[in-house]
PDB file of C-alpha atoms in Angstrom:
ATOM      1  CA  UNK A  38     -35.777  17.552  18.708  1.00  0.00           C
ATOM      2  CA  UNK A  39     -33.355  15.761  21.040  1.00  0.00           C
ATOM      3  CA  UNK A  40     -33.724  12.597  19.000  1.00  0.00           C
ATOM      4  CA  UNK A  41     -32.846  14.482  15.794  1.00  0.00           C
ATOM      5  CA  UNK A  42     -29.824  16.065  17.477  1.00  0.00           C
ATOM      6  CA  UNK A  43     -28.536  12.675  18.697  1.00  0.00           C
ATOM      7  CA  UNK A  44     -28.987  11.173  15.220  1.00  0.00           C
ATOM      8  CA  UNK A  45     -27.164  14.130  13.700  1.00  0.00           C
ATOM      9  CA  UNK A  46     -24.225  13.735  16.117  1.00  0.00           C
ATOM     10  CA  UNK A  47     -23.972   9.969  15.456  1.00  0.00           C
ATOM     11  CA  UNK A  48     -24.005  10.525  11.663  1.00  0.00           C
ATOM     12  CA  UNK A  49     -21.422  13.314  11.905  1.00  0.00           C
ATOM     13  CA  UNK A  50     -19.063  11.158  13.973  1.00  0.00           C
ATOM     14  CA  UNK A  51     -19.435   8.206  11.585  1.00  0.00           C
ATOM     15  CA  UNK A  52     -18.748  10.463   8.608  1.00  0.00           C
ATOM     16  CA  UNK A  53     -15.682  11.943  10.290  1.00  0.00           C
ATOM     17  CA  UNK A  54     -14.272   8.476  11.059  1.00  0.00           C
ATOM     18  CA  UNK A  55     -14.952   7.269   7.511  1.00  0.00           C
ATOM     19  CA  UNK A  56     -13.157  10.273   6.020  1.00  0.00           C
ATOM     20  CA  UNK A  57     -10.058   9.583   8.092  1.00  0.00           C
ATOM     21  CA  UNK A  58      -9.686   5.967   6.950  1.00  0.00           C
ATOM     22  CA  UNK A  59      -6.557   6.576   4.886  1.00  0.00           C
ATOM     23  CA  UNK A  60      -5.125   9.514   6.831  1.00  0.00           C
ATOM     24  CA  UNK A  61      -1.930   7.710   7.836  1.00  0.00           C
ATOM     25  CA  UNK A  62      -1.218   6.919   4.187  1.00  0.00           C
ATOM     26  CA  UNK A  63      -1.240  10.611   3.283  1.00  0.00           C
ATOM     27  CA  UNK A  64      -0.287  11.177  -0.364  1.00  0.00           C
ATOM     28  CA  UNK A  65       0.386   7.431  -0.772  1.00  0.00           C
ATOM     29  CA  UNK A  66      -3.306   6.619  -0.268  1.00  0.00           C
ATOM     30  CA  UNK A  67      -4.750   4.569  -3.109  1.00  0.00           C
ATOM     31  CA  UNK A  68      -3.672   2.030  -5.686  1.00  0.00           C
ATOM     32  CA  UNK A  69      -0.469   2.331  -7.712  1.00  0.00           C
ATOM     33  CA  UNK A  70       0.468   0.352 -10.830  1.00  0.00           C
ATOM     34  CA  UNK A  71       4.103  -0.535 -11.434  1.00  0.00           C
ATOM     35  CA  UNK A  72       5.087   1.267 -14.632  1.00  0.00           C
ATOM     36  CA  UNK A  73       5.629  -1.132 -17.521  1.00  0.00           C
ATOM     37  CA  UNK A  74       3.479  -3.813 -15.886  1.00  0.00           C
ATOM     38  CA  UNK A  75      -0.225  -4.514 -16.217  1.00  0.00           C
ATOM     39  CA  UNK A  76      -0.168  -7.088 -13.435  1.00  0.00           C
ATOM     40  CA  UNK A  77       1.662  -5.592 -10.413  1.00  0.00           C
ATOM     41  CA  UNK A  78      -0.077  -3.152  -8.080  1.00  0.00           C
ATOM     42  CA  UNK A  79       0.804  -1.616  -4.727  1.00  0.00           C
ATOM     43  CA  UNK A  80      -1.946  -0.116  -2.559  1.00  0.00           C
ATOM     44  CA  UNK A  81      -1.786   1.977   0.599  1.00  0.00           C
ATOM     45  CA  UNK A  82      -4.574   2.593   3.096  1.00  0.00           C
ATOM     46  CA  UNK A  83      -4.250   3.610   6.724  1.00  0.00           C
ATOM     47  CA  UNK A  84      -1.005   1.912   7.727  1.00  0.00           C
ATOM     48  CA  UNK A  85      -1.478  -1.159   5.505  1.00  0.00           C
ATOM     49  CA  UNK A  86       0.303  -1.851   2.218  1.00  0.00           C
ATOM     50  CA  UNK A  87      -0.971  -4.474  -0.231  1.00  0.00           C
ATOM     51  CA  UNK A  88       1.199  -5.991  -2.972  1.00  0.00           C
ATOM     52  CA  UNK A  89      -0.886  -7.590  -5.737  1.00  0.00           C
ATOM     53  CA  UNK A  90       0.148  -9.660  -8.724  1.00  0.00           C
ATOM     54  CA  UNK A  91      -2.989 -10.429 -10.711  1.00  0.00           C
ATOM     55  CA  UNK A  92      -1.388 -13.195 -12.816  1.00  0.00           C
ATOM     56  CA  UNK A  93      -2.098 -15.804 -10.124  1.00  0.00           C
ATOM     57  CA  UNK A  94      -5.144 -17.961 -10.881  1.00  0.00           C
ATOM     58  CA  UNK A  95      -5.840 -17.965  -7.133  1.00  0.00           C
ATOM     59  CA  UNK A  96      -5.837 -14.215  -6.436  1.00  0.00           C
ATOM     60  CA  UNK A  97      -5.310 -14.806  -2.711  1.00  0.00           C
ATOM     61  CA  UNK A  98      -1.863 -16.230  -3.512  1.00  0.00           C
ATOM     62  CA  UNK A  99      -0.939 -13.072  -5.399  1.00  0.00           C
ATOM     63  CA  UNK A 100      -1.763 -10.725  -2.514  1.00  0.00           C
ATOM     64  CA  UNK A 101       0.687  -9.899   0.260  1.00  0.00           C
ATOM     65  CA  UNK A 102      -0.092  -7.509   3.105  1.00  0.00           C
ATOM     66  CA  UNK A 103       2.286  -5.469   5.183  1.00  0.00           C
ATOM     67  CA  UNK A 104       2.448  -2.555   7.565  1.00  0.00           C
ATOM     68  CA  UNK A 105       4.168   0.578   6.374  1.00  0.00           C
ATOM     69  CA  UNK A 106       5.514   3.855   7.669  1.00  0.00           C
ATOM     70  CA  UNK A 107       6.294   6.872   5.525  1.00  0.00           C
ATOM     71  CA  UNK A 108       8.750   9.121   7.335  1.00  0.00           C
ATOM     72  CA  UNK A 109      10.283  12.016   5.444  1.00  0.00           C
ATOM     73  CA  UNK A 110      11.737  10.584   2.257  1.00  0.00           C
ATOM     74  CA  UNK A 111      11.831   7.006   3.582  1.00  0.00           C
ATOM     75  CA  UNK A 112       9.272   4.229   3.241  1.00  0.00           C
ATOM     76  CA  UNK A 113       9.458   1.200   5.525  1.00  0.00           C
ATOM     77  CA  UNK A 114       7.330  -1.879   4.763  1.00  0.00           C
ATOM     78  CA  UNK A 115       7.108  -4.990   6.929  1.00  0.00           C
ATOM     79  CA  UNK A 116       5.393  -7.776   4.924  1.00  0.00           C
ATOM     80  CA  UNK A 117       3.618 -10.735   6.482  1.00  0.00           C
ATOM     81  CA  UNK A 118       3.152 -14.199   5.047  1.00  0.00           C
ATOM     82  CA  UNK A 119      -0.111 -15.662   6.257  1.00  0.00           C
ATOM     83  CA  UNK A 120       0.399 -18.962   4.430  1.00  0.00           C
ATOM     84  CA  UNK A 121       4.192 -18.922   4.877  1.00  0.00           C
ATOM     85  CA  UNK A 122       4.831 -20.145   1.355  1.00  0.00           C
ATOM     86  CA  UNK A 123       7.641 -19.387  -1.059  1.00  0.00           C
ATOM     87  CA  UNK A 124       5.126 -17.781  -3.448  1.00  0.00           C
ATOM     88  CA  UNK A 125       4.467 -15.035  -0.878  1.00  0.00           C
ATOM     89  CA  UNK A 126       8.110 -14.069  -0.836  1.00  0.00           C
ATOM     90  CA  UNK A 127       8.330 -14.451  -4.619  1.00  0.00           C
ATOM     91  CA  UNK A 128       5.529 -11.937  -5.232  1.00  0.00           C
ATOM     92  CA  UNK A 129       7.363  -9.219  -3.319  1.00  0.00           C
ATOM     93  CA  UNK A 130      10.986 -10.097  -4.057  1.00  0.00           C
ATOM     94  CA  UNK A 131      10.779 -11.396  -7.646  1.00  0.00           C
ATOM     95  CA  UNK A 132       7.769  -9.646  -9.151  1.00  0.00           C
ATOM     96  CA  UNK A 133       8.333  -6.266  -7.513  1.00  0.00           C
ATOM     97  CA  UNK A 134      12.046  -6.561  -6.736  1.00  0.00           C
ATOM     98  CA  UNK A 135      11.749  -5.418  -3.112  1.00  0.00           C
ATOM     99  CA  UNK A 136      14.173  -7.226  -0.795  1.00  0.00           C
ATOM    100  CA  UNK A 137      14.215  -8.464   1.878  1.00  0.00           C
ATOM    101  CA  UNK A 138      10.561  -9.508   2.061  1.00  0.00           C
ATOM    102  CA  UNK A 139      10.160  -8.817   5.760  1.00  0.00           C
ATOM    103  CA  UNK A 140      12.117  -5.554   6.037  1.00  0.00           C
ATOM    104  CA  UNK A 141      11.739  -3.313   2.980  1.00  0.00           C
ATOM    105  CA  UNK A 142      13.395   0.094   3.208  1.00  0.00           C
ATOM    106  CA  UNK A 143      13.277   2.387   0.195  1.00  0.00           C
ATOM    107  CA  UNK A 144      13.616   6.086  -0.524  1.00  0.00           C
ATOM    108  CA  UNK A 145      10.653   8.054  -1.852  1.00  0.00           C
ATOM    109  CA  UNK A 146      12.384   9.960  -4.658  1.00  0.00           C
ATOM    110  CA  UNK A 147       9.156  11.507  -5.981  1.00  0.00           C
ATOM    111  CA  UNK A 148       5.504  11.573  -4.968  1.00  0.00           C
ATOM    112  CA  UNK A 149       3.590  14.016  -7.129  1.00  0.00           C
ATOM    113  CA  UNK A 150       1.109  14.332  -9.984  1.00  0.00           C
ATOM    114  CA  UNK A 151       0.008  10.707  -9.808  1.00  0.00           C
ATOM    115  CA  UNK A 152       3.533   9.339  -9.849  1.00  0.00           C
ATOM    116  CA  UNK A 153       5.466   7.534  -7.117  1.00  0.00           C
ATOM    117  CA  UNK A 154       9.170   6.871  -7.591  1.00  0.00           C
ATOM    118  CA  UNK A 155      10.977   4.630  -5.117  1.00  0.00           C
ATOM    119  CA  UNK A 156      14.723   4.002  -5.088  1.00  0.00           C
ATOM    120  CA  UNK A 157      17.174   1.778  -3.270  1.00  0.00           C
ATOM    121  CA  UNK A 158      20.856   1.686  -4.140  1.00  0.00           C
ATOM    122  CA  UNK A 159      20.890   1.537  -7.968  1.00  0.00           C
ATOM    123  CA  UNK A 160      17.295   0.280  -8.329  1.00  0.00           C
ATOM    124  CA  UNK A 161      14.347   2.495  -9.259  1.00  0.00           C
ATOM    125  CA  UNK A 162      10.639   1.642  -9.240  1.00  0.00           C
ATOM    126  CA  UNK A 163       8.123   3.962 -10.849  1.00  0.00           C
ATOM    127  CA  UNK A 164       4.436   3.634 -10.029  1.00  0.00           C
ATOM    128  CA  UNK A 165       1.475   5.440 -11.558  1.00  0.00           C
ATOM    129  CA  UNK A 166      -1.711   6.204  -9.640  1.00  0.00           C
ATOM    130  CA  UNK A 167      -4.358   3.800 -10.877  1.00  0.00           C
TER     131      UNK A 167
END
């Protein structure tokens, strides 16, 4: 009986931890496709953001990671370039239009019904939950 109880506790704890994987991402959790594009995606999980441009033949070159914080109506993303190449910056700044690469600050104008709208100055980005 004690062995069953210990196994039950271990399984319950593992399940609880697994369910909380994306808790910091809140409503942002998941993958979002940039509206009007079939190649640019932005994903959120935990405190990690992933920018993906699937047009690169080497998919690793089209993926840029960053840490993010969602506070109120603001979203802060700090991207990191592992390879430190110009293509890393280009994915975020040219393909998505987020600048500067290493200090993105945008306003969350809407986050509802599978739609995410980000704004900065006169720019607007609309993402759909994928």
